[in-house]
Short mmCIF file of C-alpha atoms (C1' of nucleotides) in Angstrom, two decimals:
data_model
loop_
_atom_site.label_atom_id
_atom_site.label_comp_id
_atom_site.label_asym_id
_atom_site.label_seq_id
_atom_site.Cartn_x
_atom_site.Cartn_y
_atom_site.Cartn_z
CA UNK A 1 -73.08 145.31 152.79
CA UNK A 2 -72.61 145.45 149.03
CA UNK A 3 -75.61 145.58 146.75
CA UNK A 4 -76.21 142.31 144.92
CA UNK A 5 -74.86 141.45 141.51
CA UNK A 6 -77.72 143.17 139.74
CA UNK A 7 -75.24 146.02 139.57
CA UNK A 8 -73.50 146.03 136.25
CA UNK A 9 -69.89 144.92 136.06
CA UNK A 10 -67.25 146.77 138.00
CA UNK A 11 -64.68 149.23 136.79
CA UNK A 12 -61.04 149.58 137.84
CA UNK A 13 -59.44 152.97 138.44
CA UNK A 14 -55.79 153.88 138.68
CA UNK A 15 -54.66 156.25 141.43
CA UNK A 16 -55.29 159.83 140.43
CA UNK A 17 -57.65 159.03 137.58
CA UNK A 18 -61.11 160.52 137.28
CA UNK A 19 -64.26 158.48 137.72
CA UNK A 20 -66.32 161.45 136.55
CA UNK A 21 -65.89 165.20 136.21
CA UNK A 22 -68.07 168.20 136.99
CA UNK A 23 -70.51 168.66 134.14
CA UNK A 24 -70.70 165.00 133.19
CA UNK A 25 -74.20 163.52 132.92
CA UNK A 26 -75.32 162.19 136.31
CA UNK A 27 -77.39 159.19 135.25
CA UNK A 28 -75.31 156.59 137.00
CA UNK A 29 -74.81 155.88 140.67
CA UNK A 30 -71.43 154.52 141.73
CA UNK A 31 -70.76 152.17 144.62
CA UNK A 32 -67.23 151.64 145.88
CA UNK A 33 -66.01 148.03 146.01
CA UNK A 34 -62.38 148.53 146.96
CA UNK A 35 -59.84 151.31 147.35
CA UNK A 36 -60.71 154.92 148.12
CA UNK A 37 -61.89 158.01 146.25
CA UNK A 38 -62.43 161.69 146.85
CA UNK A 39 -64.95 164.09 145.38
CA UNK A 40 -64.31 167.75 144.79
CA UNK A 41 -66.21 170.80 143.61
CA UNK A 42 -64.96 173.78 141.66
CA UNK A 43 -65.93 177.23 142.85
CA UNK A 44 -66.35 180.34 140.76
CA UNK A 45 -62.61 181.01 140.78
CA UNK A 46 -62.00 177.53 139.43
CA UNK A 47 -60.03 176.12 142.34
CA UNK A 48 -60.97 172.79 143.79
CA UNK A 49 -62.50 172.04 147.18
CA UNK A 50 -62.65 168.50 148.49
CA UNK A 51 -66.21 167.55 149.39
CA UNK A 52 -65.90 163.94 150.47
CA UNK A 53 -63.90 160.76 150.88
CA UNK A 54 -65.32 157.37 149.94
CA UNK A 55 -64.52 153.92 151.24
CA UNK A 56 -65.68 150.45 150.14
CA UNK A 57 -69.40 149.91 150.55
CA UNK A 58 -70.24 153.60 150.23
CA UNK A 59 -72.27 155.35 147.55
CA UNK A 60 -70.70 158.26 145.73
CA UNK A 61 -72.34 161.63 145.93
CA UNK A 62 -74.97 162.13 143.29
CA UNK A 63 -75.23 165.90 143.64
CA UNK A 64 -76.23 167.48 140.38
CA UNK A 65 -77.61 170.53 138.66
CA UNK A 66 -80.05 169.78 135.88
CA UNK A 67 -78.73 166.28 135.38
CA UNK A 68 -75.08 167.36 135.27
CA UNK A 69 -72.63 166.44 138.01
CA UNK A 70 -71.86 169.16 140.51
CA UNK A 71 -68.72 167.39 141.67
CA UNK A 72 -65.87 165.42 140.21
CA UNK A 73 -64.51 162.13 141.61
CA UNK A 74 -60.88 160.98 141.67
CA UNK A 75 -59.37 157.70 142.84
CA UNK A 76 -56.96 158.21 145.75
CA UNK A 77 -55.50 154.75 145.24
CA UNK A 78 -56.29 151.83 142.96
CA UNK A 79 -60.03 151.41 143.29
CA UNK A 80 -62.87 149.38 141.88
CA UNK A 81 -66.41 150.70 141.64
CA UNK A 82 -69.65 149.33 140.30
CA UNK A 83 -72.38 151.13 138.49
CA UNK A 84 -76.10 151.36 139.01
CA UNK A 85 -77.96 153.06 136.23
CA UNK A 86 -80.73 155.18 137.72
CA UNK A 87 -83.17 153.98 135.10
CA UNK A 88 -82.54 150.44 136.28
CA UNK A 89 -83.43 151.11 139.89
CA UNK A 90 -87.06 150.22 139.25
CA UNK A 91 -86.06 146.92 137.66
CA UNK A 92 -84.15 145.51 140.59
CA UNK A 93 -85.50 141.97 140.90
CA UNK A 94 -84.17 141.23 144.34
CA UNK A 95 -86.71 142.30 146.97
CA UNK A 96 -83.94 143.15 149.38
CA UNK A 97 -82.10 145.38 146.92
CA UNK A 98 -84.28 148.46 147.22
CA UNK A 99 -84.32 148.65 151.03
CA UNK A 100 -80.57 148.06 150.98
CA UNK A 101 -80.17 150.95 148.57
CA UNK A 102 -82.30 153.21 150.76
CA UNK A 103 -80.23 152.21 153.76
CA UNK A 104 -77.03 153.13 151.99
CA UNK A 105 -78.46 156.47 150.92
CA UNK A 106 -79.55 157.27 154.44
CA UNK A 107 -76.14 156.26 155.77
CA UNK A 108 -74.62 158.72 153.37
CA UNK A 109 -77.03 161.38 154.58
CA UNK A 110 -76.08 160.65 158.18
CA UNK A 111 -72.44 161.08 157.31
CA UNK A 112 -73.11 164.37 155.55
CA UNK A 113 -75.13 165.66 158.49
CA UNK A 114 -72.37 164.69 160.89
CA UNK A 115 -69.80 166.45 158.79
CA UNK A 116 -72.03 169.48 158.57
CA UNK A 117 -72.21 169.63 162.36
CA UNK A 118 -68.49 169.22 162.48
CA UNK A 119 -67.91 172.12 160.09
CA UNK A 120 -70.37 174.41 161.82
CA UNK A 121 -68.45 174.06 165.08
CA UNK A 122 -65.90 176.76 164.49
CA UNK A 123 -62.71 175.66 166.22
CA UNK A 124 -60.21 173.80 164.09
CA UNK A 125 -59.03 171.29 166.65
CA UNK A 126 -62.39 169.65 167.36
CA UNK A 127 -63.08 169.78 163.66
CA UNK A 128 -60.08 167.63 162.92
CA UNK A 129 -60.70 165.34 165.85
CA UNK A 130 -64.26 164.85 164.67
CA UNK A 131 -62.97 163.90 161.26
CA UNK A 132 -60.56 161.36 162.73
CA UNK A 133 -63.24 159.70 164.81
CA UNK A 134 -65.70 159.58 161.96
CA UNK A 135 -63.09 158.15 159.66
CA UNK A 136 -62.13 155.61 162.28
CA UNK A 137 -65.75 154.56 162.68
CA UNK A 138 -66.10 154.06 158.95
CA UNK A 139 -63.03 151.85 158.84
CA UNK A 140 -64.28 149.87 161.81
CA UNK A 141 -67.52 149.19 159.99
CA UNK A 142 -65.43 147.56 157.28
CA UNK A 143 -63.85 145.27 159.82
CA UNK A 144 -60.54 147.09 159.69
CA UNK A 145 -58.58 148.31 162.67
CA UNK A 146 -60.16 151.45 164.06
CA UNK A 147 -57.00 152.68 165.74
CA UNK A 148 -54.44 152.47 162.98
CA UNK A 149 -55.77 154.61 160.15
CA UNK A 150 -54.26 154.57 156.67
CA UNK A 151 -54.52 157.93 154.93
CA UNK A 152 -54.83 157.56 151.16
CA UNK A 153 -55.46 161.31 150.85
CA UNK A 154 -52.95 164.12 151.28
CA UNK A 155 -52.91 166.67 154.10
CA UNK A 156 -53.98 169.27 151.60
CA UNK A 157 -57.06 167.20 150.81
CA UNK A 158 -57.98 166.86 154.46
CA UNK A 159 -57.51 170.56 155.09
CA UNK A 160 -59.69 171.43 152.12
CA UNK A 161 -62.35 168.98 153.26
CA UNK A 162 -62.35 170.48 156.74
CA UNK A 163 -62.44 174.05 155.49
CA UNK A 164 -59.17 175.12 157.04
CA UNK A 165 -55.66 175.92 155.86
CA UNK A 166 -52.86 173.44 155.56
CA UNK A 167 -50.94 175.36 158.21
CA UNK A 168 -53.74 175.22 160.75
CA UNK A 169 -54.12 171.51 160.20
CA UNK A 170 -50.40 171.03 160.67
CA UNK A 171 -50.50 172.95 163.93
CA UNK A 172 -53.46 170.96 165.18
CA UNK A 173 -51.68 167.72 164.39
CA UNK A 174 -48.57 168.90 166.19
CA UNK A 175 -50.61 169.87 169.23
CA UNK A 176 -52.40 166.53 169.40
CA UNK A 177 -49.17 164.62 168.84
CA UNK A 178 -47.40 166.51 171.62
CA UNK A 179 -50.32 165.78 173.91
CA UNK A 180 -49.93 162.07 173.14
CA UNK A 181 -53.49 161.80 171.88
CA UNK A 182 -52.60 160.62 168.42
CA UNK A 183 -49.67 159.99 166.14
CA UNK A 184 -49.96 161.95 162.90
CA UNK A 185 -47.86 160.83 159.99
CA UNK A 186 -48.22 161.73 156.31
CA UNK A 187 -49.57 158.37 155.17
CA UNK A 188 -51.14 157.03 158.35
CA UNK A 189 -52.46 158.02 161.71
CA UNK A 190 -52.76 156.29 165.05
CA UNK A 191 -55.39 157.12 167.65
CA UNK A 192 -53.65 156.73 170.99
CA UNK A 193 -56.16 158.07 173.49
CA UNK A 194 -59.64 157.63 172.12
CA UNK A 195 -61.58 158.74 175.23
CA UNK A 196 -59.65 161.99 175.35
CA UNK A 197 -60.23 162.55 171.65
CA UNK A 198 -63.94 161.93 172.00
CA UNK A 199 -64.07 164.50 174.75
CA UNK A 200 -62.55 167.05 172.39
CA UNK A 201 -64.82 166.45 169.41
CA UNK A 202 -67.73 168.81 168.96
CA UNK A 203 -70.74 166.79 167.96
CA UNK A 204 -72.17 163.87 169.80
CA UNK A 205 -72.04 160.20 168.98
CA UNK A 206 -70.42 158.77 165.90
CA UNK B 1 -92.94 167.78 141.98
CA UNK B 2 -94.83 165.95 144.70
CA UNK B 3 -94.80 162.21 144.83
CA UNK B 4 -98.10 160.66 143.78
CA UNK B 5 -100.90 159.78 146.10
CA UNK B 6 -99.42 156.40 146.90
CA UNK B 7 -98.08 158.30 149.87
CA UNK B 8 -100.28 157.76 152.83
CA UNK B 9 -102.50 160.58 153.99
CA UNK B 10 -101.00 163.85 155.10
CA UNK B 11 -100.51 165.19 158.59
CA UNK B 12 -100.98 168.75 159.87
CA UNK B 13 -98.52 170.36 162.27
CA UNK B 14 -98.96 173.43 164.43
CA UNK B 15 -96.13 175.96 164.61
CA UNK B 16 -93.50 174.84 167.10
CA UNK B 17 -94.70 171.26 167.31
CA UNK B 18 -92.45 168.29 166.73
CA UNK B 19 -92.78 166.01 163.72
CA UNK B 20 -90.24 163.65 165.25
CA UNK B 21 -87.55 163.75 167.90
CA UNK B 22 -84.00 162.44 168.14
CA UNK B 23 -84.15 158.76 169.07
CA UNK B 24 -87.50 158.09 167.43
CA UNK B 25 -87.59 155.12 165.03
CA UNK B 26 -86.65 156.23 161.54
CA UNK B 27 -88.85 153.96 159.46
CA UNK B 28 -90.79 156.73 157.75
CA UNK B 29 -89.75 159.30 155.21
CA UNK B 30 -91.52 162.65 155.34
CA UNK B 31 -92.23 164.92 152.39
CA UNK B 32 -93.29 168.52 152.96
CA UNK B 33 -96.55 169.59 151.32
CA UNK B 34 -96.94 173.10 152.74
CA UNK B 35 -95.39 175.34 155.37
CA UNK B 36 -91.83 175.08 156.60
CA UNK B 37 -89.84 173.00 159.09
CA UNK B 38 -86.42 172.88 160.61
CA UNK B 39 -84.33 169.95 161.79
CA UNK B 40 -81.89 170.09 164.66
CA UNK B 41 -79.34 167.83 166.32
CA UNK B 42 -78.34 167.69 169.96
CA UNK B 43 -74.65 167.60 170.76
CA UNK B 44 -73.02 165.99 173.76
CA UNK B 45 -73.78 169.01 175.96
CA UNK B 46 -77.45 168.71 175.05
CA UNK B 47 -77.85 172.02 173.27
CA UNK B 48 -79.49 172.14 169.90
CA UNK B 49 -77.91 172.93 166.56
CA UNK B 50 -80.08 173.63 163.54
CA UNK B 51 -79.16 171.30 160.68
CA UNK B 52 -81.65 172.22 157.98
CA UNK B 53 -84.71 174.11 156.79
CA UNK B 54 -87.38 172.42 154.69
CA UNK B 55 -89.80 173.88 152.17
CA UNK B 56 -92.71 172.32 150.26
CA UNK B 57 -91.65 169.56 147.89
CA UNK B 58 -88.56 168.67 149.89
CA UNK B 59 -87.76 165.43 151.69
CA UNK B 60 -86.85 165.59 155.33
CA UNK B 61 -83.47 164.34 156.44
CA UNK B 62 -83.43 160.66 157.17
CA UNK B 63 -80.15 160.65 159.05
CA UNK B 64 -80.10 157.89 161.62
CA UNK B 65 -77.99 155.76 163.87
CA UNK B 66 -79.07 152.14 164.05
CA UNK B 67 -82.58 152.91 162.92
CA UNK B 68 -83.05 155.77 165.39
CA UNK B 69 -83.32 159.38 164.26
CA UNK B 70 -80.19 161.45 164.63
CA UNK B 71 -82.17 164.70 164.35
CA UNK B 72 -85.45 166.16 165.47
CA UNK B 73 -87.89 168.08 163.27
CA UNK B 74 -90.03 171.06 164.28
CA UNK B 75 -92.62 173.01 162.30
CA UNK B 76 -91.65 176.67 161.89
CA UNK B 77 -95.20 177.57 160.86
CA UNK B 78 -98.34 175.59 160.20
CA UNK B 79 -97.22 172.78 157.95
CA UNK B 80 -98.56 169.66 156.30
CA UNK B 81 -96.39 166.68 155.53
CA UNK B 82 -97.01 163.28 154.03
CA UNK B 83 -95.47 159.98 154.95
CA UNK B 84 -93.75 157.31 152.96
CA UNK B 85 -93.08 154.13 154.87
CA UNK B 86 -89.69 152.78 153.85
CA UNK B 87 -91.05 149.26 153.67
CA UNK B 88 -93.56 150.50 151.08
CA UNK B 89 -90.95 151.92 148.72
CA UNK B 90 -90.71 148.62 146.86
CA UNK B 91 -94.47 148.49 146.42
CA UNK B 92 -94.86 151.76 144.59
CA UNK B 93 -97.07 150.86 141.63
CA UNK B 94 -96.46 154.03 139.64
CA UNK B 95 -93.44 153.53 137.36
CA UNK B 96 -92.57 157.20 137.63
CA UNK B 97 -92.63 157.20 141.41
CA UNK B 98 -89.26 155.61 142.02
CA UNK B 99 -87.24 157.83 139.67
CA UNK B 100 -89.03 160.83 141.15
CA UNK B 101 -88.05 159.69 144.61
CA UNK B 102 -84.43 159.26 143.54
CA UNK B 103 -84.50 162.72 142.00
CA UNK B 104 -85.72 164.26 145.23
CA UNK B 105 -83.07 162.43 147.21
CA UNK B 106 -80.34 163.64 144.89
CA UNK B 107 -81.69 167.19 145.09
CA UNK B 108 -81.39 166.95 148.82
CA UNK B 109 -77.84 165.72 148.46
CA UNK B 110 -77.03 168.63 146.16
CA UNK B 111 -78.36 171.04 148.74
CA UNK B 112 -76.35 169.42 151.51
CA UNK B 113 -73.20 169.55 149.41
CA UNK B 114 -73.78 173.20 148.62
CA UNK B 115 -74.28 173.97 152.28
CA UNK B 116 -71.16 172.03 153.13
CA UNK B 117 -69.15 174.14 150.68
CA UNK B 118 -70.71 177.22 152.17
CA UNK B 119 -69.74 176.23 155.70
CA UNK B 120 -66.22 175.23 154.75
CA UNK B 121 -65.59 178.71 153.35
CA UNK B 122 -64.64 180.36 156.59
CA UNK B 123 -65.74 183.97 156.38
CA UNK B 124 -69.11 184.81 157.86
CA UNK B 125 -70.32 187.30 155.28
CA UNK B 126 -70.11 185.03 152.23
CA UNK B 127 -71.55 182.27 154.34
CA UNK B 128 -74.68 184.28 155.00
CA UNK B 129 -74.88 185.53 151.42
CA UNK B 130 -74.61 181.96 150.17
CA UNK B 131 -77.48 180.99 152.44
CA UNK B 132 -79.64 183.84 151.14
CA UNK B 133 -79.04 182.92 147.51
CA UNK B 134 -79.65 179.26 148.09
CA UNK B 135 -82.84 180.01 149.99
CA UNK B 136 -83.92 182.35 147.22
CA UNK B 137 -83.31 179.68 144.60
CA UNK B 138 -85.39 177.18 146.54
CA UNK B 139 -88.29 179.61 146.76
CA UNK B 140 -87.99 180.39 143.06
CA UNK B 141 -88.30 176.69 142.28
CA UNK B 142 -91.64 176.78 144.06
CA UNK B 143 -92.78 179.60 141.82
CA UNK B 144 -92.56 182.15 144.59
CA UNK B 145 -90.82 185.49 144.34
CA UNK B 146 -87.07 185.03 144.56
CA UNK B 147 -86.38 188.57 145.73
CA UNK B 148 -88.77 188.99 148.61
CA UNK B 149 -87.97 186.22 151.05
CA UNK B 150 -90.21 185.37 153.99
CA UNK B 151 -88.26 184.08 156.98
CA UNK B 152 -90.27 181.60 159.02
CA UNK B 153 -87.20 180.88 161.14
CA UNK B 154 -85.62 183.13 163.77
CA UNK B 155 -82.25 184.83 163.52
CA UNK B 156 -80.98 182.45 166.14
CA UNK B 157 -81.95 179.52 163.94
CA UNK B 158 -80.13 180.96 160.95
CA UNK B 159 -77.01 181.69 162.99
CA UNK B 160 -77.02 178.16 164.36
CA UNK B 161 -77.49 176.71 160.89
CA UNK B 162 -74.58 178.76 159.56
CA UNK B 163 -72.33 177.92 162.47
CA UNK B 164 -71.88 181.46 163.70
CA UNK B 165 -73.03 183.57 166.60
CA UNK B 166 -76.14 185.69 166.68
CA UNK B 167 -73.97 188.78 167.04
CA UNK B 168 -71.85 188.01 164.00
CA UNK B 169 -74.96 187.43 161.94
CA UNK B 170 -76.42 190.69 163.15
CA UNK B 171 -73.26 192.55 162.15
CA UNK B 172 -73.20 190.91 158.72
CA UNK B 173 -76.83 191.90 158.15
CA UNK B 174 -76.07 195.46 159.19
CA UNK B 175 -73.13 195.63 156.83
CA UNK B 176 -75.10 194.30 153.86
CA UNK B 177 -78.01 196.59 154.64
CA UNK B 178 -75.77 199.64 154.81
CA UNK B 179 -74.23 198.65 151.50
CA UNK B 180 -77.71 198.54 150.00
CA UNK B 181 -77.31 194.93 148.94
CA UNK B 182 -80.24 193.60 150.89
CA UNK B 183 -82.86 194.61 153.38
CA UNK B 184 -82.79 192.43 156.48
CA UNK B 185 -85.85 192.43 158.70
CA UNK B 186 -86.78 189.97 161.42
CA UNK B 187 -89.54 188.23 159.49
CA UNK B 188 -88.53 188.85 155.90
CA UNK B 189 -85.62 189.77 153.69
CA UNK B 190 -85.27 191.51 150.36
CA UNK B 191 -82.44 190.93 147.93
CA UNK B 192 -81.75 194.33 146.38
CA UNK B 193 -78.60 193.76 144.37
CA UNK B 194 -78.39 190.16 143.31
CA UNK B 195 -75.33 190.43 141.05
CA UNK B 196 -73.33 192.04 143.84
CA UNK B 197 -74.48 189.36 146.27
CA UNK B 198 -73.53 186.58 143.88
CA UNK B 199 -70.08 188.08 143.58
CA UNK B 200 -69.71 187.88 147.36
CA UNK B 201 -70.85 184.29 147.81
CA UNK B 202 -68.17 181.64 148.09
CA UNK B 203 -69.27 178.64 146.10
CA UNK B 204 -70.22 178.58 142.46
CA UNK B 205 -73.60 178.31 140.85
CA UNK B 206 -76.80 177.86 142.74
"C1'" DC C 1 -26.62 165.08 143.81
"C1'" DG C 2 -30.31 168.13 142.48
"C1'" DG C 3 -35.13 169.19 142.23
"C1'" DC C 4 -39.66 169.04 143.64
"C1'" DA C 5 -43.67 167.90 146.27
"C1'" DC C 6 -45.28 167.94 150.78
"C1'" DC C 7 -45.20 169.36 155.28
"C1'" DT C 8 -43.57 172.34 159.30
"C1'" DT C 9 -42.69 176.48 161.89
"C1'" DG C 10 -42.65 181.44 162.86
"C1'" DA C 11 -44.40 186.42 162.93
"C1'" DC C 12 -48.22 189.33 162.43
"C1'" DA C 13 -52.83 191.29 161.35
"C1'" DC C 14 -57.62 190.73 161.40
"C1'" DC C 15 -61.89 188.61 161.80
"C1'" DA C 16 -65.14 186.47 164.82
"C1'" DG C 17 -66.35 184.72 169.56
"C1'" DT C 18 -67.26 186.29 174.25
"C1'" DC C 19 -69.21 189.28 177.59
"C1'" DA C 20 -72.18 192.87 178.49
"C1'" DA C 21 -75.27 196.65 178.01
"C1'" DC C 22 -78.99 198.49 175.44
"C1'" DC C 23 -83.30 198.61 172.68
"C1'" DA C 24 -87.91 197.37 170.67
"C1'" DA C 25 -92.04 194.59 170.59
"C1'" DG C 26 -95.35 191.68 172.59
"C1'" DG C 27 -97.80 189.42 176.41
"C1'" DT C 28 -99.56 189.27 181.01
"C1'" DG C 29 -101.73 190.74 185.10
"C1'" DG C 30 -103.20 193.93 188.36
"C1'" DC D 1 -104.50 201.33 180.98
"C1'" DC D 2 -100.08 200.86 182.47
"C1'" DA D 3 -96.14 198.63 184.82
"C1'" DC D 4 -93.56 194.60 184.34
"C1'" DC D 5 -91.28 190.77 182.28
"C1'" DT D 6 -89.80 188.00 178.41
"C1'" DT D 7 -88.09 187.37 173.93
"C1'" DG D 8 -85.41 188.62 169.99
"C1'" DG D 9 -82.23 191.61 168.06
"C1'" DT D 10 -78.47 195.42 168.06
"C1'" DT D 11 -74.18 197.56 169.29
"C1'" DG D 12 -69.73 198.17 171.67
"C1'" DA D 13 -65.00 196.81 173.71
"C1'" DC D 14 -61.81 193.23 174.11
"C1'" DT D 15 -59.27 188.88 173.34
"C1'" DG D 16 -57.85 184.81 170.96
"C1'" DG D 17 -57.74 181.85 167.17
"C1'" DT D 18 -56.92 181.35 162.44
"C1'" DG D 19 -55.65 183.03 157.87
"C1'" DT D 20 -51.84 185.06 155.42
"C1'" DC D 21 -47.15 185.53 154.14
"C1'" DA D 22 -42.68 183.80 154.30
"C1'" DA D 23 -38.87 180.85 155.27
"C1'" DG D 24 -37.07 176.40 156.45
"C1'" DG D 25 -37.26 171.10 156.54
"C1'" DT D 26 -37.80 166.47 154.93
"C1'" DG D 27 -38.41 162.70 151.84
"C1'" DC D 28 -38.79 160.82 147.30
"C1'" DC D 29 -37.48 160.21 142.56
"C1'" DG D 30 -34.89 160.97 138.75
#
DNA sequence: CGGCACCTTGACACCAGTCAACCAAGGTGG
DNA sequence: CCACCTTGGTTGACTGGTGTCAAGGTGCCG
């Protein structure tokens, strides 16, 4: 699913290091090759809110205000990314490259829409379940196991992404664990009863 | 800001009519020329959730699952849209067309991110205020008055979009009206005290 | 062994969803 | 022309979920 080699050479990131920060020029599009990243936005008070997680094959958010990045991006674990300069998009020689790029952009839009639906459904339990299923589906697309989910991000990150407090998330996890629906551990998660989980999630198909 | 005339001829929609429905093939990208539209998604129970509002110059969501539309689109008032077949993207002769397209896509992503931040902030009042300011900014970009906002969509639509109930929205409007911050009417809205409203909104800059 | 993230658990107050009644405007038909 | 219904919005009383505050655990690393 990766874009061809027209993309300029890749870049390696250490865990916790920034790929870009809010305010940086937004003239480059990044595609993840390996590892995982998160994006965050700063609100008026200056505290950070996680806006997305990124897995191999995905395009990083290109949200911007007047050419400056709205969000920052941080590697959650060792990651490699490759760059596509926006000015080079028109010069892609490969005929298949442009449609592939559009496909990736629309996949990202689908994911954002799904997450939006997930957030708009108020209850915290289905919100978290929706996240788990979506995350599982993304891993499955990479050929990884869709039941045994590694979690490169912290609980705090997940809570922030889902717009709820750390405590609520903890309670939701406890509830689901007690019900035998999933096994929630700090660094990984196991989906034990997928049909039951799907019945709990708010939106439709993933 | 409109893409050049390479776009195939435009299409006129009557108020309430569908531009596309969930499940339709998603091989065409629509750009709004005039009027306003909304998109919606159906959840498992089959009831509709509003996912976005679209003004002239904006690209409609292209979210899809295996080439089929995830969302439906309905005209809120008489609207004209133009089509861009995805297979034609590579054949755009105009050198400026492709960067312009990328710009519009990233603007859409910015808007989605902003809305996501707005939804993740839990309280209902800042959520609505954030919507008002964002909507105002979008109108301003079109050269229209940013204080006197026409509302082509119903209250129910707004509530659905913001992930809250009609009653909550009504109460929030009443509160803001009593405070003299804005004037909320069924078909239009006036922002009376923008600085105060900006102080209430959750995310940062719009 | 100590210190520090990171997560868990409990008590409590409050905001928002639910249910229900009420109100205003517009359309329709007799 | 008016009674009737429908649609869209408002307001009230009540309950439950979730944020907040606070204390207690657990694991990791020096």
